[in-house]
CSV table of C-alpha atoms and ligand atoms in Angstrom, one decimal:
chain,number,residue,atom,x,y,z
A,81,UNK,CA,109.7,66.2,100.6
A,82,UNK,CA,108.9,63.1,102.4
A,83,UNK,CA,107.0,60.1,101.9
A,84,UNK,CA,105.0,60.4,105.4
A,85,UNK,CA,101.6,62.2,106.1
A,86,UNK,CA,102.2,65.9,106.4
A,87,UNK,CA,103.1,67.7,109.2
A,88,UNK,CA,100.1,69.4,109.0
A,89,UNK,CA,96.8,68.8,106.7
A,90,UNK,CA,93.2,70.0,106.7
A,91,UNK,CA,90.1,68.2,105.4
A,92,UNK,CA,87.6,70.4,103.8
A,93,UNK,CA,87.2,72.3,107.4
A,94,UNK,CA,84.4,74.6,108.1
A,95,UNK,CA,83.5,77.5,110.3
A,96,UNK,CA,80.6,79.3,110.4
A,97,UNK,CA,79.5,81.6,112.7
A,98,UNK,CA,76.4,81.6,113.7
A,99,UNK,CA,74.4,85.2,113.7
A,100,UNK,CA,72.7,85.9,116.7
A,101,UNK,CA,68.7,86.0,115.5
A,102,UNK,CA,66.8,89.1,116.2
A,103,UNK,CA,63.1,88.6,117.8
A,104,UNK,CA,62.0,89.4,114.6
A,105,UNK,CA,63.7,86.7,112.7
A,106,UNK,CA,62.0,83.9,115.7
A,107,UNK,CA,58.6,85.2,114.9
A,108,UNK,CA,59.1,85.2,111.2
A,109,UNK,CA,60.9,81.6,111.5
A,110,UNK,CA,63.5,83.3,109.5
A,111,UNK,CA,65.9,80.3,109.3
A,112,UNK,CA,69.3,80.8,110.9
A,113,UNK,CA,72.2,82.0,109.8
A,114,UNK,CA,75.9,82.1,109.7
A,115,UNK,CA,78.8,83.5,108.1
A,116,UNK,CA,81.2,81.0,106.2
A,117,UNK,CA,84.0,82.7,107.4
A,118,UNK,CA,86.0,78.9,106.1
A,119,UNK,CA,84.1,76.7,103.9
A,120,UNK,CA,85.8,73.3,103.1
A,121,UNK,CA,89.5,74.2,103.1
A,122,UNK,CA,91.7,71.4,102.3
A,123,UNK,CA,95.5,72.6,102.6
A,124,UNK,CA,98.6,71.1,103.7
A,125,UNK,CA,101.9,71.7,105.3
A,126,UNK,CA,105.2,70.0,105.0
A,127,UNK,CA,107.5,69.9,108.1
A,128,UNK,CA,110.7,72.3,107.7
A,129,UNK,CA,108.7,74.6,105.2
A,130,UNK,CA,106.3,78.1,104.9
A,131,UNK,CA,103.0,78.2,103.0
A,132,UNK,CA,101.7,81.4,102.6
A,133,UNK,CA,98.6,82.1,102.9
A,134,UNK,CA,97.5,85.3,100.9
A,135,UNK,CA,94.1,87.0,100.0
A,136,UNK,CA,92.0,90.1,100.6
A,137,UNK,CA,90.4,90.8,104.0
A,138,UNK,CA,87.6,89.2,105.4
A,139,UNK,CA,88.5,86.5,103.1
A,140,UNK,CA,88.8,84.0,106.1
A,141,UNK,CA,93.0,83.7,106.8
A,142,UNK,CA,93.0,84.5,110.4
A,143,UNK,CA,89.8,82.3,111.3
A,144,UNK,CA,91.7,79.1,109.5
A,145,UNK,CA,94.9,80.0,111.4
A,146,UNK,CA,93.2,80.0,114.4
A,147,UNK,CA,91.3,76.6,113.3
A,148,UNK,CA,94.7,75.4,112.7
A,149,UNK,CA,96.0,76.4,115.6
A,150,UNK,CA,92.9,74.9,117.5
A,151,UNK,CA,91.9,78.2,119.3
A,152,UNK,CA,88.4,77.6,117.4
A,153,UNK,CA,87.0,74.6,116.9
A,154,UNK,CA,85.7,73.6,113.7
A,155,UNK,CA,81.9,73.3,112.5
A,156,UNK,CA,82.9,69.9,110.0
A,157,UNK,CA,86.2,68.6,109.1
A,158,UNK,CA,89.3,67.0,110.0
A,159,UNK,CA,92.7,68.5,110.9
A,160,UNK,CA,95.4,66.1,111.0
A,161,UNK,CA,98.8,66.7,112.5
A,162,UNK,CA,101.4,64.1,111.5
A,163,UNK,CA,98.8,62.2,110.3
A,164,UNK,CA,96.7,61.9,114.0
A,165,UNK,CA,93.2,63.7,114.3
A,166,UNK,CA,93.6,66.3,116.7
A,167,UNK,CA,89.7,67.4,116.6
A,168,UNK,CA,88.9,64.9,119.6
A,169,UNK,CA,91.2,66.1,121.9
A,170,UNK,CA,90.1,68.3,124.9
A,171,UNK,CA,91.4,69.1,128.3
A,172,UNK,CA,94.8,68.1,129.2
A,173,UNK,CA,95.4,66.0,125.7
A,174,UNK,CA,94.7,69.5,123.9
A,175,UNK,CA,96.5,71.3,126.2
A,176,UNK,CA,99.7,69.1,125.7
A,177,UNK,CA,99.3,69.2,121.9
A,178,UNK,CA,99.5,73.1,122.1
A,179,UNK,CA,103.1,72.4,122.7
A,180,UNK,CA,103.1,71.4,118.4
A,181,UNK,CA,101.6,74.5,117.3
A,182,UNK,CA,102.0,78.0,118.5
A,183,UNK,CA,100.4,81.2,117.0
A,184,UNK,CA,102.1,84.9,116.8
A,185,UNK,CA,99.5,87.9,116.1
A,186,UNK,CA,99.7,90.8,114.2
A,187,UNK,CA,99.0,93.0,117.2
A,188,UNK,CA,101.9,92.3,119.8
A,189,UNK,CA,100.3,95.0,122.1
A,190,UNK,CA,97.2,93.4,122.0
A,191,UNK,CA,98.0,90.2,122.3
A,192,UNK,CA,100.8,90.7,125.5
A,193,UNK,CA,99.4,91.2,129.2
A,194,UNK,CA,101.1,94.2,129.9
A,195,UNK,CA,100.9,93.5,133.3
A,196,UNK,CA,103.4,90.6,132.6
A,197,UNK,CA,107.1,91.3,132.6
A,198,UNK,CA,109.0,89.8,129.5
A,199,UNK,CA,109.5,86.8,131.5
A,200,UNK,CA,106.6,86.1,132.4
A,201,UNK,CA,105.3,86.7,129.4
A,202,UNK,CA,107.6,84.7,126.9
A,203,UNK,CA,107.5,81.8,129.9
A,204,UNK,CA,104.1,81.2,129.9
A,205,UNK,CA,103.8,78.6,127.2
A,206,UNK,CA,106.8,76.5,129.3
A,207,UNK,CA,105.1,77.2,132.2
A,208,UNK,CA,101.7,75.2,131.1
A,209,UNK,CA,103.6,72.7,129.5
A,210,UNK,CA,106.2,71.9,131.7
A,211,UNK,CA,105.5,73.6,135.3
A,212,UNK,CA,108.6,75.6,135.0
A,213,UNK,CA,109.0,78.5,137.5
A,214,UNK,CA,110.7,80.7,139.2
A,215,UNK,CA,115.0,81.0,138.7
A,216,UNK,CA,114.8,78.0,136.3
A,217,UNK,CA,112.0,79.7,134.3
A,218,UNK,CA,113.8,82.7,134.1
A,219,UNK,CA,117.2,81.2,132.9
A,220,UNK,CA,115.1,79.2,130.2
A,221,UNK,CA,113.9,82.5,129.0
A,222,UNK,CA,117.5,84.2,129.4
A,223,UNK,CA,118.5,81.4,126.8
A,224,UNK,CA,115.6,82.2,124.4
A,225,UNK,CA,115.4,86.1,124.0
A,226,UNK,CA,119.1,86.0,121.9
A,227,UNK,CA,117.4,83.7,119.1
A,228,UNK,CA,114.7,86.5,118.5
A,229,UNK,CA,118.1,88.8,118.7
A,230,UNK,CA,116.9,90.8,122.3
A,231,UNK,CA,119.3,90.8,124.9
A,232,UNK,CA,118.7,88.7,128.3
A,233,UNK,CA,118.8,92.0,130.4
A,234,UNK,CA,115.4,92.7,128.9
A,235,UNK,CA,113.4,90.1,131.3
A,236,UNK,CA,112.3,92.3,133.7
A,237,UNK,CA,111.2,95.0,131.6
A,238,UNK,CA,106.9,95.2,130.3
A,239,UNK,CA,106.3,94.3,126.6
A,240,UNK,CA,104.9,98.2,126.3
A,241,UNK,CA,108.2,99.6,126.6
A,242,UNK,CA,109.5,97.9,123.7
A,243,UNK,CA,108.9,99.6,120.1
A,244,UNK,CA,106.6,97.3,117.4
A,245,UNK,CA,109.3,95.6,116.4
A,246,UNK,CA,110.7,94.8,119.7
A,247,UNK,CA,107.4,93.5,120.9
A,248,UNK,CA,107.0,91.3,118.1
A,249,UNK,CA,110.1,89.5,118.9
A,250,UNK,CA,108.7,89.0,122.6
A,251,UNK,CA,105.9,87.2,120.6
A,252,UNK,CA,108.2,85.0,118.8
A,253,UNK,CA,110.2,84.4,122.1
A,254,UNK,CA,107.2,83.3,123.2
A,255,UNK,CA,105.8,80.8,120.7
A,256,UNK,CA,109.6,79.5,120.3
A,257,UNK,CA,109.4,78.8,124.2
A,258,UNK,CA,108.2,75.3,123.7
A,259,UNK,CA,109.8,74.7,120.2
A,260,UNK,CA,106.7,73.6,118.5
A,261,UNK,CA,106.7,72.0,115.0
A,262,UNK,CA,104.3,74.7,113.6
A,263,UNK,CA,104.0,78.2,114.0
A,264,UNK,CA,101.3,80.4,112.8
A,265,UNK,CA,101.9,83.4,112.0
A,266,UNK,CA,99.3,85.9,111.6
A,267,UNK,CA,100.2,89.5,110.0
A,268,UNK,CA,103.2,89.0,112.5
A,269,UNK,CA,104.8,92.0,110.5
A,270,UNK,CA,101.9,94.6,108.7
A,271,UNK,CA,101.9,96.8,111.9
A,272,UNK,CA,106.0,97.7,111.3
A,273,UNK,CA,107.8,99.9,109.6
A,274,UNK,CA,109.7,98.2,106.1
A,275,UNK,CA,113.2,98.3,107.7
A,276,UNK,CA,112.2,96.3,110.8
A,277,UNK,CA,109.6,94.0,108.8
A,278,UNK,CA,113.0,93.0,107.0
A,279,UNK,CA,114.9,92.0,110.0
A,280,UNK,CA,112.0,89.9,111.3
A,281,UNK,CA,111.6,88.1,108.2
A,282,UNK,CA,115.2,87.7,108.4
A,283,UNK,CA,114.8,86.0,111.4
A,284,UNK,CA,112.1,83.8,110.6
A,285,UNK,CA,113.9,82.6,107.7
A,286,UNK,CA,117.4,81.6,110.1
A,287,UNK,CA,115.2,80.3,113.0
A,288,UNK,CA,113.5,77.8,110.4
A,289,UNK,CA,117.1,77.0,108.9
A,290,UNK,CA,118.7,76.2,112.6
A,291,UNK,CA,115.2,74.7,113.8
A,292,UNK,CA,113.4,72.9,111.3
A,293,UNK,CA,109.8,74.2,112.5
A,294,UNK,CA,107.1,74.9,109.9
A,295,UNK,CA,105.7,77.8,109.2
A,296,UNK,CA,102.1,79.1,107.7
A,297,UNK,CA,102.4,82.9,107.3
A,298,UNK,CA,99.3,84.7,106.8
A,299,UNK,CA,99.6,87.7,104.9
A,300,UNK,CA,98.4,90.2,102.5
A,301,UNK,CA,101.9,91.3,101.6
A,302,UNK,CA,102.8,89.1,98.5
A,303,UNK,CA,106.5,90.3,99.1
A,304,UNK,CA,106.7,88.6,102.0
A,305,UNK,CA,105.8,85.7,100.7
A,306,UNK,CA,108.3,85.5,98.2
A,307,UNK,CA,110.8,86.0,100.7
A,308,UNK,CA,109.7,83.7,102.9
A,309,UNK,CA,107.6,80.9,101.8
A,310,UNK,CA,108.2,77.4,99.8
A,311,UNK,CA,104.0,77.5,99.1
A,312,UNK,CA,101.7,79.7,98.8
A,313,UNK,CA,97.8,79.4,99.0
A,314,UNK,CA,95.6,82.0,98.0
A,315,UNK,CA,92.1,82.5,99.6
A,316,UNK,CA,88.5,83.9,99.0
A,317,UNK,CA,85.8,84.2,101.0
A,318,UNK,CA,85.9,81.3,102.6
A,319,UNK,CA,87.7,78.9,99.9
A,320,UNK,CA,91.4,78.2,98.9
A,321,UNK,CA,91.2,79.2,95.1
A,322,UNK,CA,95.1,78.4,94.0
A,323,UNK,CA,97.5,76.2,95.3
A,324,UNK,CA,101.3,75.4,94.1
A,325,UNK,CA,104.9,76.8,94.7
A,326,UNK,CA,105.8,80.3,95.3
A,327,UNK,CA,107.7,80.9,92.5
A,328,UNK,CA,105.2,78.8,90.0
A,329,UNK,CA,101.9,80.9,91.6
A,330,UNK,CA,103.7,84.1,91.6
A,331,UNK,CA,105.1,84.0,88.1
A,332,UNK,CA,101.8,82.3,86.5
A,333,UNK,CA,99.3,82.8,88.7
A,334,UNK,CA,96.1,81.1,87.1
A,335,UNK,CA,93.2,81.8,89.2
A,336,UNK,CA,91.4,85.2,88.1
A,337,UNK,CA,91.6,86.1,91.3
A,338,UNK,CA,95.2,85.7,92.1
A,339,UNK,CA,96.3,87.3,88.8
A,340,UNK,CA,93.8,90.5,90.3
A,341,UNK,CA,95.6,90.0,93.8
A,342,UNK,CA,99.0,89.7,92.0
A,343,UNK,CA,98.6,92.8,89.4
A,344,UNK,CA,97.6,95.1,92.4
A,345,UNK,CA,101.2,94.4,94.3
A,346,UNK,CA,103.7,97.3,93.1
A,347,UNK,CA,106.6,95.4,91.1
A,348,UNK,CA,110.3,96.8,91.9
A,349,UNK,CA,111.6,96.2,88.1
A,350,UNK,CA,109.9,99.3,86.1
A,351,UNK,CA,110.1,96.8,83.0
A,352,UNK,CA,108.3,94.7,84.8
A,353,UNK,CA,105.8,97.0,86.1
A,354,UNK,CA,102.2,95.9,85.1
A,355,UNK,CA,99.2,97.5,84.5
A,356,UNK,CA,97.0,97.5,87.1
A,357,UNK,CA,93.8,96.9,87.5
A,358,UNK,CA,90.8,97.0,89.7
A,359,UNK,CA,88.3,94.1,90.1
A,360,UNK,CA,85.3,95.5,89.9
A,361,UNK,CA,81.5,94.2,91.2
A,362,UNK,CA,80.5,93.7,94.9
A,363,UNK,CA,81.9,91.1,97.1
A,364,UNK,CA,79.6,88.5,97.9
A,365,UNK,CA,78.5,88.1,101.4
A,366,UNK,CA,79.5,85.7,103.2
A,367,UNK,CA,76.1,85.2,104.9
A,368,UNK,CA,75.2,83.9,101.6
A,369,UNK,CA,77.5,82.6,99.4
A,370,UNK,CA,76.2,82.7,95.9
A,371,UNK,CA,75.7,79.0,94.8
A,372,UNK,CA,78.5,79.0,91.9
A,373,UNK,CA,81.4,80.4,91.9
A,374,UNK,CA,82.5,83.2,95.1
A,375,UNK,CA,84.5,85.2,92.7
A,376,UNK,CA,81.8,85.0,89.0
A,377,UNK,CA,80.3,88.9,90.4
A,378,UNK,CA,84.0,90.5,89.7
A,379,UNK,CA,85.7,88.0,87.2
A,380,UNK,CA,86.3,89.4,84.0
A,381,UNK,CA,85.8,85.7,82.0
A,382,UNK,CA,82.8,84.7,83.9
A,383,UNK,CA,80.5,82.5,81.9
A,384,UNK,CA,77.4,81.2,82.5
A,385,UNK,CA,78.1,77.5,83.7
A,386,UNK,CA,80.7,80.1,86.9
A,387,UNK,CA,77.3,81.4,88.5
A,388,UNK,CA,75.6,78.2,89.1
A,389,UNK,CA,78.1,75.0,89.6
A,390,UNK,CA,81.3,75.8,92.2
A,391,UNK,CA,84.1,74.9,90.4
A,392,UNK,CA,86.6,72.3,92.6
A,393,UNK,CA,90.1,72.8,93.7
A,394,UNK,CA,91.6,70.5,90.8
A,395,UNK,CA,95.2,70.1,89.2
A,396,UNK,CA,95.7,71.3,85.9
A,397,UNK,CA,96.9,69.9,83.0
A,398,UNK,CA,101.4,70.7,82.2
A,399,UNK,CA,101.5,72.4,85.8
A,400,UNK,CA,102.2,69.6,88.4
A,401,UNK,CA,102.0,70.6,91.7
A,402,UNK,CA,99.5,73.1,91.0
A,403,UNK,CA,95.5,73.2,91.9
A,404,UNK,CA,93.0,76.2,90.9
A,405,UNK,CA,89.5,76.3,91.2
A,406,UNK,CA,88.3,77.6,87.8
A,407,UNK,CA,86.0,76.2,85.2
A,408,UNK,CA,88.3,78.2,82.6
A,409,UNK,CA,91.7,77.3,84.2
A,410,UNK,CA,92.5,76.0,80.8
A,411,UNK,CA,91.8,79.2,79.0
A,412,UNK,CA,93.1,81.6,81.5
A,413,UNK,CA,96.1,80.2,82.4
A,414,UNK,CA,98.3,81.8,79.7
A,415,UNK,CA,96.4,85.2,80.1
A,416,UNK,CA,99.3,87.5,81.9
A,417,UNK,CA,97.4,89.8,83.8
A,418,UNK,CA,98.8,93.4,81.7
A,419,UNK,CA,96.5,92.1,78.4
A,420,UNK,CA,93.2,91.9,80.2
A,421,UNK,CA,93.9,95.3,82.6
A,422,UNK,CA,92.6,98.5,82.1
A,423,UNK,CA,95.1,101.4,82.1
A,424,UNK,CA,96.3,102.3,85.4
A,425,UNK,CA,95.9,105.9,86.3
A,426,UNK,CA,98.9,106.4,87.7
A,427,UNK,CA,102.2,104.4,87.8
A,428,UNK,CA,102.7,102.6,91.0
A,429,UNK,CA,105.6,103.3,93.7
A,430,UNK,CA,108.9,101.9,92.7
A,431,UNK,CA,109.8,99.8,96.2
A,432,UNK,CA,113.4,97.8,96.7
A,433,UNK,CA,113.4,96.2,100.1
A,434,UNK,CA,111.9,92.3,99.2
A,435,UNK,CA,109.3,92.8,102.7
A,436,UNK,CA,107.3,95.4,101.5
A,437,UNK,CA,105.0,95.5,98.2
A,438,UNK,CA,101.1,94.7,99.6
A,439,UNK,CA,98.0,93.3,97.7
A,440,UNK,CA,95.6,94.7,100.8
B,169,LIG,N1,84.6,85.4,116.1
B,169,LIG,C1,83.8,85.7,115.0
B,169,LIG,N2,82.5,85.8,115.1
B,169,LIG,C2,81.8,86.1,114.0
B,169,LIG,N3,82.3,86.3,112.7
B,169,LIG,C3,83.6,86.3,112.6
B,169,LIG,C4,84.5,86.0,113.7
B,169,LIG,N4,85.8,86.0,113.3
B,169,LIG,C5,85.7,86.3,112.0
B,169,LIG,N5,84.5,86.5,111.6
B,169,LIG,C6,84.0,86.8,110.2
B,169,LIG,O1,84.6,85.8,109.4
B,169,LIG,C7,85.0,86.4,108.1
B,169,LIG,C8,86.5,86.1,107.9
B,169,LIG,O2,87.2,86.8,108.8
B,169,LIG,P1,88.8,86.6,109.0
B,169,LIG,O3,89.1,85.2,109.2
B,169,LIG,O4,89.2,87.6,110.1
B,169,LIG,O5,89.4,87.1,107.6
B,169,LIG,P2,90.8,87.6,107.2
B,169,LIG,O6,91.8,87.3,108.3
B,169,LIG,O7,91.1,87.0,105.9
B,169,LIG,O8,90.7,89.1,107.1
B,169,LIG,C9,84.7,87.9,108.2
B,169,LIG,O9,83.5,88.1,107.6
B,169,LIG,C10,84.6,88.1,109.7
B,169,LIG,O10,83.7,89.2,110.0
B,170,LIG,MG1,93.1,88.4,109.5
């Protein structure tokens, strides 16, 4: 690690959305109101290294990478990027800082004109940046399809006729292009098949190894994150609720929740296996978060003080490098998640390949 900012922080960042008020809300002077899709995130990311970012859906992931990767703009909040503000910038100043951070999407269809050749399509981001076009656009690309392992002859061909797996490489071609210090990486392998999920990973592992670029992986496959990531941050509804190393989160998770998330992923070693178990009570909504803790309504060691004071993201005594926001961090911490579970009804899937067990 190194002594300088981060390559990437956030300061309690917000985003709500605001809901659109119906006639009868203006006449009843119904105040307005918005979902805290984020809702004070503080996180960080080395350069060189992965957090993952896991939770359940809806629980905010992709509207932070996409805060991150400054295709929203926050409500409140700072995002620094090697220790500069980036909120300010607009226009040509945002457009050149693009060039640091790159986003790849779950959906490869949906996110590639399909009226765009490969080309095209994986030169766009060095087109913006740099003006490149043309012959020297198309040898630039030629150079950058064999690092996401597709052969140059494809850069005529249209992202469609490529299977899932194929068109998430032209993804990472593209957000490669400009060799930017951060990319995010949204779902970039949920919609593939296990064998093909592996090779990407594979990939995103060497690239960071030859390249140095960061990564923040959003995910709700815990395996992948094992594989893949140096940290992992785990979210809900809106807040980051656990914070520390893979290994140190996925071993001893603290959090309620991320002991829940955790206990629901299938484990490969049968003597390993735990008991599952299924958080029960609603999920809050989002519209209106309830004024203590997000999670009290399913928690199974909820007390009174949970339901009406927030409990901060706050390190924990004997676990450096670790932060969890729960008023009963303390007590929790050693409880491993197979003595609190109910039976499971049936035993869970025994799966080998490290891409593939999912908390979603
Ligand atoms: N553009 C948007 N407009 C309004 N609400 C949104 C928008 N994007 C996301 N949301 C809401 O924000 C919440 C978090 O969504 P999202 O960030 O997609 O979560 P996740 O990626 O963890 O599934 C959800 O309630 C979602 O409906
Ligand atoms: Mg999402």
């Amino acid at each position: 690690m190194t002594d300088g900012p981060p390559l990437l922080e956030t300061r309690d960042l917000v985003k709500h959305f605001p809901v659109n008020r119906s006639l009868r809300d203006v006449v009843r002077g119904t105040p307005p109101r918005a979902v805290h899709a984020v809702d004070g995130v503080s996180v960080s990311v080395e350069s060189g290294t992965t957090l993952g970012l896991i939770g359940e859906s809806g629980s905010g992931k992709s509207t932070l990478g996409w805060l991150i990767a400054r295709l929203f703009a926050p409500t409140t909040g700072q995002i620094l990027f090697e220790g500069q503000e980036i909120g300010g910038l607009r226009g040509t100043a945002l457009r050149a800082w693009h060039r640091n951070v790159q986003m790849v999407f779950q959906d490869p269809i949906g996110s590639l004109d399909s009226r765009m050749r490969v080309w095209q399509v994986v030169g766009e981001p060095i087109f913006a940046q740099e003006g490149l076009r043309g012959h020297a656009l198309r040898e630039r690309v030629a150079q950058i399809l064999p690092t996401v392992g597709l052969p140059p002859e494809c850069l005529y061909q249209y992202p469609h006729e490529f299977s899932g797996g194929g068109r998430q490489r032209i993804s990472l071609a593209r957000a490669l292009s400009v060799n930017p210090k951060l990319i995010v990486l949204d779902e970039p392998t949920s919609a593939l098949d296990v064998a093909v999920q592996a090779q990407i990973l594979n990939r995103l592992v060497a690239l960071q190894r030859e390249r140095g670029n960061a990564y923040l992986l959003i995910t709700h496959n815990v395996a992948a994150v094992r594989y893949v990531a140096h940290r992992v941050a785990v979210m809900y509804l809106g807040e980051i609720v656990e914070v520390g190393s893979v290994r140190d989160v996925l071993e001893r998770p603290v959090h309620p929740y991320t002991k829940a998330l955790l206990a629901a992923v299938p484990v490969a070693d049968a003597r390993r296996r735990r008991t599952r178990y299924r958080i029960t009570g609603e999920i809050p909504t989002l519209l209106q978060p309830p004024p203590g803790c997000r999670f009290a309504a399913r928690c199974p060691f909820v007390i009174g003080r949970c339901r009406t004071e927030a409990p901060p993201l706050r390190e924990i005594a004997g676990m450096p490098d670790r932060k969890v926001s729960c008023h009963r961090a303390e007590d929790v911490a050693e409880i491993a998640p197979e003595l609190l579970l109910a039976p499971a009804e049936s035993p869970p899937a025994t799966e080998k390949a490290p891409p593939s067990g999912s908390a979603g």
